């Protein structure tokens, strides 16, 4: 009797242990399915900029011209998962190791509806600012925002968020250990011209 109870407990333990695990192997197709997402946008910043121009009069121009323009830029960053290659993913049992493509700027957008002339001051015999001059000032503002982007953490945030997303994705596929390597900062693209 004692031997039968021990045998039943052993069978029950084996049965319970096998119920909770899914040992169905993940297919190669499922592992690379993540590439079908394409570009994964994981970070978005909105940057405001005030552009000030002071155009003092010269000896032949009497008076000053001043203008203050505000603008906003929406910047999105993420990871292009199409760039994942077979050698970027290593699988050992329930462990997956991934070398992530570098985070990059996906879009840079200055909405014309969010560009406002806050102040114009023209004195003396000077004329107002032409639309061409205002456009030139806006280009300076855009250039300034792009320079400021280098100081932002948008690429770091995009990479961190992509790692979180991919970790969850592969955990749902049944992997128990997920190691994702980001791109070293010196290997990242410095291009902010999107």
PDB file of C-alpha atoms in Angstrom:
ATOM      1  CA  UNK A   1       0.000   0.000   0.000  1.00  0.00           C
ATOM      2  CA  UNK A   2       2.776   2.358   0.945  1.00  0.00           C
ATOM      3  CA  UNK A   3       4.515   1.548  -2.343  1.00  0.00           C
ATOM      4  CA  UNK A   4       1.323   2.307  -4.323  1.00  0.00           C
ATOM      5  CA  UNK A   5       0.905   5.726  -2.642  1.00  0.00           C
ATOM      6  CA  UNK A   6       4.549   6.582  -3.378  1.00  0.00           C
ATOM      7  CA  UNK A   7       4.081   5.492  -6.995  1.00  0.00           C
ATOM      8  CA  UNK A   8       0.881   7.611  -7.336  1.00  0.00           C
ATOM      9  CA  UNK A   9       2.616  10.650  -5.818  1.00  0.00           C
ATOM     10  CA  UNK A  10       5.507  10.223  -8.249  1.00  0.00           C
ATOM     11  CA  UNK A  11       3.137   9.965 -11.256  1.00  0.00           C
ATOM     12  CA  UNK A  12       1.160  12.987  -9.988  1.00  0.00           C
ATOM     13  CA  UNK A  13       4.358  15.057  -9.574  1.00  0.00           C
ATOM     14  CA  UNK A  14       5.515  14.215 -13.112  1.00  0.00           C
ATOM     15  CA  UNK A  15       2.069  15.000 -14.520  1.00  0.00           C
ATOM     16  CA  UNK A  16       1.852  18.350 -12.715  1.00  0.00           C
ATOM     17  CA  UNK A  17       5.352  19.301 -13.791  1.00  0.00           C
ATOM     18  CA  UNK A  18       4.593  18.621 -17.444  1.00  0.00           C
ATOM     19  CA  UNK A  19       1.237  20.470 -17.450  1.00  0.00           C
ATOM     20  CA  UNK A  20       2.646  23.957 -16.924  1.00  0.00           C
ATOM     21  CA  UNK A  21       5.321  23.958 -19.594  1.00  0.00           C
ATOM     22  CA  UNK A  22       4.954  24.265 -23.313  1.00  0.00           C
ATOM     23  CA  UNK A  23       7.950  22.614 -24.921  1.00  0.00           C
ATOM     24  CA  UNK A  24       6.693  23.229 -28.439  1.00  0.00           C
ATOM     25  CA  UNK A  25       9.704  24.614 -30.282  1.00  0.00           C
ATOM     26  CA  UNK A  26       9.374  28.129 -31.639  1.00  0.00           C
ATOM     27  CA  UNK A  27       9.694  28.180 -35.406  1.00  0.00           C
ATOM     28  CA  UNK A  28      12.341  30.192 -37.237  1.00  0.00           C
ATOM     29  CA  UNK A  29       9.494  32.083 -38.917  1.00  0.00           C
ATOM     30  CA  UNK A  30       8.026  33.170 -35.564  1.00  0.00           C
ATOM     31  CA  UNK A  31      11.402  34.379 -34.341  1.00  0.00           C
ATOM     32  CA  UNK A  32      11.905  36.597 -37.386  1.00  0.00           C
ATOM     33  CA  UNK A  33       8.239  37.655 -37.514  1.00  0.00           C
ATOM     34  CA  UNK A  34       9.270  40.781 -35.625  1.00  0.00           C
ATOM     35  CA  UNK A  35      10.825  42.124 -38.852  1.00  0.00           C
ATOM     36  CA  UNK A  36       7.357  42.450 -40.416  1.00  0.00           C
ATOM     37  CA  UNK A  37       6.766  45.405 -38.097  1.00  0.00           C
ATOM     38  CA  UNK A  38       9.347  47.339 -40.096  1.00  0.00           C
ATOM     39  CA  UNK A  39      10.232  50.551 -38.341  1.00  0.00           C
ATOM     40  CA  UNK A  40       9.252  50.435 -34.686  1.00  0.00           C
ATOM     41  CA  UNK A  41       8.689  53.981 -33.441  1.00  0.00           C
ATOM     42  CA  UNK A  42       9.283  53.893 -29.694  1.00  0.00           C
ATOM     43  CA  UNK A  43       9.982  57.483 -28.677  1.00  0.00           C
ATOM     44  CA  UNK A  44       8.431  60.841 -29.525  1.00  0.00           C
ATOM     45  CA  UNK A  45       9.542  64.286 -28.399  1.00  0.00           C
ATOM     46  CA  UNK A  46       7.925  67.653 -28.983  1.00  0.00           C
ATOM     47  CA  UNK A  47      10.451  70.483 -28.927  1.00  0.00           C
ATOM     48  CA  UNK A  48       9.445  74.140 -28.739  1.00  0.00           C
ATOM     49  CA  UNK A  49      11.712  76.907 -29.905  1.00  0.00           C
ATOM     50  CA  UNK A  50      11.540  80.690 -29.713  1.00  0.00           C
ATOM     51  CA  UNK A  51      13.455  82.387 -32.509  1.00  0.00           C
ATOM     52  CA  UNK A  52      14.443  85.981 -31.979  1.00  0.00           C
ATOM     53  CA  UNK A  53      15.905  88.236 -34.627  1.00  0.00           C
ATOM     54  CA  UNK A  54      17.124  91.753 -34.002  1.00  0.00           C
ATOM     55  CA  UNK A  55      17.892  93.656 -37.204  1.00  0.00           C
ATOM     56  CA  UNK A  56      19.434  96.984 -36.123  1.00  0.00           C
ATOM     57  CA  UNK A  57      19.562  99.856 -38.541  1.00  0.00           C
ATOM     58  CA  UNK A  58      22.729 100.664 -40.439  1.00  0.00           C
ATOM     59  CA  UNK A  59      23.987 104.148 -41.247  1.00  0.00           C
ATOM     60  CA  UNK A  60      21.781 104.210 -44.343  1.00  0.00           C
ATOM     61  CA  UNK A  61      18.761 102.549 -42.633  1.00  0.00           C
ATOM     62  CA  UNK A  62      17.203 104.474 -39.794  1.00  0.00           C
ATOM     63  CA  UNK A  63      15.337 102.365 -37.215  1.00  0.00           C
ATOM     64  CA  UNK A  64      15.285  98.815 -35.906  1.00  0.00           C
ATOM     65  CA  UNK A  65      13.354  95.667 -36.730  1.00  0.00           C
ATOM     66  CA  UNK A  66      12.698  92.913 -34.216  1.00  0.00           C
ATOM     67  CA  UNK A  67      10.708  89.717 -34.534  1.00  0.00           C
ATOM     68  CA  UNK A  68       9.895  86.845 -32.199  1.00  0.00           C
ATOM     69  CA  UNK A  69       8.589  83.587 -33.704  1.00  0.00           C
ATOM     70  CA  UNK A  70       7.620  80.428 -31.807  1.00  0.00           C
ATOM     71  CA  UNK A  71       7.548  76.991 -33.392  1.00  0.00           C
ATOM     72  CA  UNK A  72       7.256  73.344 -32.406  1.00  0.00           C
ATOM     73  CA  UNK A  73       8.799  70.253 -33.905  1.00  0.00           C
ATOM     74  CA  UNK A  74       7.596  66.685 -33.386  1.00  0.00           C
ATOM     75  CA  UNK A  75      10.477  64.211 -33.498  1.00  0.00           C
ATOM     76  CA  UNK A  76      10.012  60.439 -33.598  1.00  0.00           C
ATOM     77  CA  UNK A  77      12.757  57.884 -33.088  1.00  0.00           C
ATOM     78  CA  UNK A  78      12.851  54.126 -33.159  1.00  0.00           C
ATOM     79  CA  UNK A  79      14.481  51.010 -34.537  1.00  0.00           C
ATOM     80  CA  UNK A  80      14.190  49.641 -38.061  1.00  0.00           C
ATOM     81  CA  UNK A  81      13.549  45.945 -37.413  1.00  0.00           C
ATOM     82  CA  UNK A  82      13.942  45.168 -41.130  1.00  0.00           C
ATOM     83  CA  UNK A  83      17.669  45.555 -40.501  1.00  0.00           C
ATOM     84  CA  UNK A  84      17.709  42.494 -38.198  1.00  0.00           C
ATOM     85  CA  UNK A  85      19.808  39.803 -39.873  1.00  0.00           C
ATOM     86  CA  UNK A  86      20.023  36.086 -39.128  1.00  0.00           C
ATOM     87  CA  UNK A  87      23.408  36.547 -37.446  1.00  0.00           C
ATOM     88  CA  UNK A  88      21.891  39.172 -35.109  1.00  0.00           C
ATOM     89  CA  UNK A  89      19.776  36.510 -33.374  1.00  0.00           C
ATOM     90  CA  UNK A  90      21.303  33.574 -31.481  1.00  0.00           C
ATOM     91  CA  UNK A  91      19.143  30.892 -29.884  1.00  0.00           C
ATOM     92  CA  UNK A  92      20.218  28.315 -27.324  1.00  0.00           C
ATOM     93  CA  UNK A  93      17.260  26.329 -26.004  1.00  0.00           C
ATOM     94  CA  UNK A  94      14.969  28.779 -24.195  1.00  0.00           C
ATOM     95  CA  UNK A  95      17.556  31.578 -24.392  1.00  0.00           C
ATOM     96  CA  UNK A  96      17.595  34.187 -27.162  1.00  0.00           C
ATOM     97  CA  UNK A  97      20.268  36.825 -27.685  1.00  0.00           C
ATOM     98  CA  UNK A  98      19.682  39.726 -30.070  1.00  0.00           C
ATOM     99  CA  UNK A  99      21.921  42.481 -31.422  1.00  0.00           C
ATOM    100  CA  UNK A 100      19.551  45.393 -31.949  1.00  0.00           C
ATOM    101  CA  UNK A 101      19.966  47.652 -35.010  1.00  0.00           C
ATOM    102  CA  UNK A 102      20.831  51.245 -34.065  1.00  0.00           C
ATOM    103  CA  UNK A 103      18.055  53.602 -33.024  1.00  0.00           C
ATOM    104  CA  UNK A 104      17.494  56.393 -35.535  1.00  0.00           C
ATOM    105  CA  UNK A 105      15.377  59.464 -36.133  1.00  0.00           C
ATOM    106  CA  UNK A 106      12.280  58.327 -38.006  1.00  0.00           C
ATOM    107  CA  UNK A 107      10.573  61.649 -38.596  1.00  0.00           C
ATOM    108  CA  UNK A 108      11.043  65.354 -37.982  1.00  0.00           C
ATOM    109  CA  UNK A 109       7.952  67.460 -38.499  1.00  0.00           C
ATOM    110  CA  UNK A 110       7.310  71.170 -38.000  1.00  0.00           C
ATOM    111  CA  UNK A 111       3.584  71.753 -38.233  1.00  0.00           C
ATOM    112  CA  UNK A 112       2.881  75.121 -39.943  1.00  0.00           C
ATOM    113  CA  UNK A 113      -0.179  75.552 -37.700  1.00  0.00           C
ATOM    114  CA  UNK A 114       2.123  75.666 -34.666  1.00  0.00           C
ATOM    115  CA  UNK A 115       4.328  78.439 -36.035  1.00  0.00           C
ATOM    116  CA  UNK A 116       3.325  81.803 -34.615  1.00  0.00           C
ATOM    117  CA  UNK A 117       4.705  85.299 -34.927  1.00  0.00           C
ATOM    118  CA  UNK A 118       4.647  86.364 -31.279  1.00  0.00           C
ATOM    119  CA  UNK A 119       5.977  89.889 -31.681  1.00  0.00           C
ATOM    120  CA  UNK A 120       7.066  92.274 -34.430  1.00  0.00           C
ATOM    121  CA  UNK A 121       8.563  95.679 -33.670  1.00  0.00           C
ATOM    122  CA  UNK A 122       9.538  97.950 -36.554  1.00  0.00           C
ATOM    123  CA  UNK A 123      10.708 101.506 -35.897  1.00  0.00           C
ATOM    124  CA  UNK A 124      11.963 104.404 -37.943  1.00  0.00           C
ATOM    125  CA  UNK A 125      11.787 104.163 -41.712  1.00  0.00           C
ATOM    126  CA  UNK A 126      12.223 100.395 -41.801  1.00  0.00           C
ATOM    127  CA  UNK A 127       9.781  98.064 -43.552  1.00  0.00           C
ATOM    128  CA  UNK A 128       8.228  94.968 -41.974  1.00  0.00           C
ATOM    129  CA  UNK A 129       9.555  91.432 -42.384  1.00  0.00           C
ATOM    130  CA  UNK A 130       8.746  89.786 -45.705  1.00  0.00           C
ATOM    131  CA  UNK A 131       7.504  86.191 -45.892  1.00  0.00           C
ATOM    132  CA  UNK A 132      10.853  85.235 -47.414  1.00  0.00           C
ATOM    133  CA  UNK A 133      12.673  86.696 -44.386  1.00  0.00           C
ATOM    134  CA  UNK A 134      10.303  84.860 -42.010  1.00  0.00           C
ATOM    135  CA  UNK A 135      10.978  81.591 -43.850  1.00  0.00           C
ATOM    136  CA  UNK A 136      14.714  82.183 -43.488  1.00  0.00           C
ATOM    137  CA  UNK A 137      14.236  82.745 -39.747  1.00  0.00           C
ATOM    138  CA  UNK A 138      12.235  79.494 -39.515  1.00  0.00           C
ATOM    139  CA  UNK A 139      15.022  77.591 -41.266  1.00  0.00           C
ATOM    140  CA  UNK A 140      17.393  78.931 -38.604  1.00  0.00           C
ATOM    141  CA  UNK A 141      14.935  77.701 -35.957  1.00  0.00           C
ATOM    142  CA  UNK A 142      14.778  74.252 -37.546  1.00  0.00           C
ATOM    143  CA  UNK A 143      18.572  74.112 -37.702  1.00  0.00           C
ATOM    144  CA  UNK A 144      18.737  75.095 -34.036  1.00  0.00           C
ATOM    145  CA  UNK A 145      16.236  72.366 -33.052  1.00  0.00           C
ATOM    146  CA  UNK A 146      18.242  69.777 -35.005  1.00  0.00           C
ATOM    147  CA  UNK A 147      21.382  70.879 -33.150  1.00  0.00           C
ATOM    148  CA  UNK A 148      19.526  70.621 -29.819  1.00  0.00           C
ATOM    149  CA  UNK A 149      18.419  67.075 -30.740  1.00  0.00           C
ATOM    150  CA  UNK A 150      22.001  65.914 -30.300  1.00  0.00           C
ATOM    151  CA  UNK A 151      21.706  66.816 -26.602  1.00  0.00           C
ATOM    152  CA  UNK A 152      18.359  65.056 -26.141  1.00  0.00           C
ATOM    153  CA  UNK A 153      18.113  61.436 -25.055  1.00  0.00           C
ATOM    154  CA  UNK A 154      15.653  60.555 -27.800  1.00  0.00           C
ATOM    155  CA  UNK A 155      17.869  57.831 -29.325  1.00  0.00           C
ATOM    156  CA  UNK A 156      18.619  56.319 -25.901  1.00  0.00           C
ATOM    157  CA  UNK A 157      14.904  56.345 -25.040  1.00  0.00           C
ATOM    158  CA  UNK A 158      14.003  54.797 -28.393  1.00  0.00           C
ATOM    159  CA  UNK A 159      16.501  51.988 -27.879  1.00  0.00           C
ATOM    160  CA  UNK A 160      15.419  51.348 -24.267  1.00  0.00           C
ATOM    161  CA  UNK A 161      11.747  51.220 -25.269  1.00  0.00           C
ATOM    162  CA  UNK A 162      12.523  48.895 -28.193  1.00  0.00           C
ATOM    163  CA  UNK A 163      14.358  46.546 -25.820  1.00  0.00           C
ATOM    164  CA  UNK A 164      11.328  46.457 -23.497  1.00  0.00           C
ATOM    165  CA  UNK A 165       9.010  45.745 -26.444  1.00  0.00           C
ATOM    166  CA  UNK A 166      11.200  42.963 -27.862  1.00  0.00           C
ATOM    167  CA  UNK A 167      11.706  41.397 -24.432  1.00  0.00           C
ATOM    168  CA  UNK A 168       7.925  41.125 -23.986  1.00  0.00           C
ATOM    169  CA  UNK A 169       7.494  39.855 -27.547  1.00  0.00           C
ATOM    170  CA  UNK A 170       9.986  37.019 -27.162  1.00  0.00           C
ATOM    171  CA  UNK A 171       8.814  36.215 -23.630  1.00  0.00           C
ATOM    172  CA  UNK A 172       5.338  35.650 -25.099  1.00  0.00           C
ATOM    173  CA  UNK A 173       6.908  33.257 -27.612  1.00  0.00           C
ATOM    174  CA  UNK A 174       8.128  31.154 -24.685  1.00  0.00           C
ATOM    175  CA  UNK A 175      11.726  32.236 -24.246  1.00  0.00           C
ATOM    176  CA  UNK A 176      12.833  32.297 -20.616  1.00  0.00           C
ATOM    177  CA  UNK A 177      16.048  34.275 -21.001  1.00  0.00           C
ATOM    178  CA  UNK A 178      16.122  37.240 -23.361  1.00  0.00           C
ATOM    179  CA  UNK A 179      19.326  39.234 -23.806  1.00  0.00           C
ATOM    180  CA  UNK A 180      19.161  42.250 -26.092  1.00  0.00           C
ATOM    181  CA  UNK A 181      22.282  44.252 -26.853  1.00  0.00           C
ATOM    182  CA  UNK A 182      21.864  47.863 -27.873  1.00  0.00           C
ATOM    183  CA  UNK A 183      24.134  49.614 -30.322  1.00  0.00           C
ATOM    184  CA  UNK A 184      27.180  51.279 -28.804  1.00  0.00           C
ATOM    185  CA  UNK A 185      26.850  55.062 -28.748  1.00  0.00           C
ATOM    186  CA  UNK A 186      29.884  55.557 -30.974  1.00  0.00           C
ATOM    187  CA  UNK A 187      28.330  53.265 -33.621  1.00  0.00           C
ATOM    188  CA  UNK A 188      25.005  55.096 -33.731  1.00  0.00           C
ATOM    189  CA  UNK A 189      24.042  57.297 -36.598  1.00  0.00           C
ATOM    190  CA  UNK A 190      24.462  60.998 -35.936  1.00  0.00           C
ATOM    191  CA  UNK A 191      22.137  61.866 -38.796  1.00  0.00           C
ATOM    192  CA  UNK A 192      19.254  64.084 -37.701  1.00  0.00           C
ATOM    193  CA  UNK A 193      18.101  64.917 -41.232  1.00  0.00           C
ATOM    194  CA  UNK A 194      14.758  63.140 -41.384  1.00  0.00           C
TER     195      UNK A 194
END
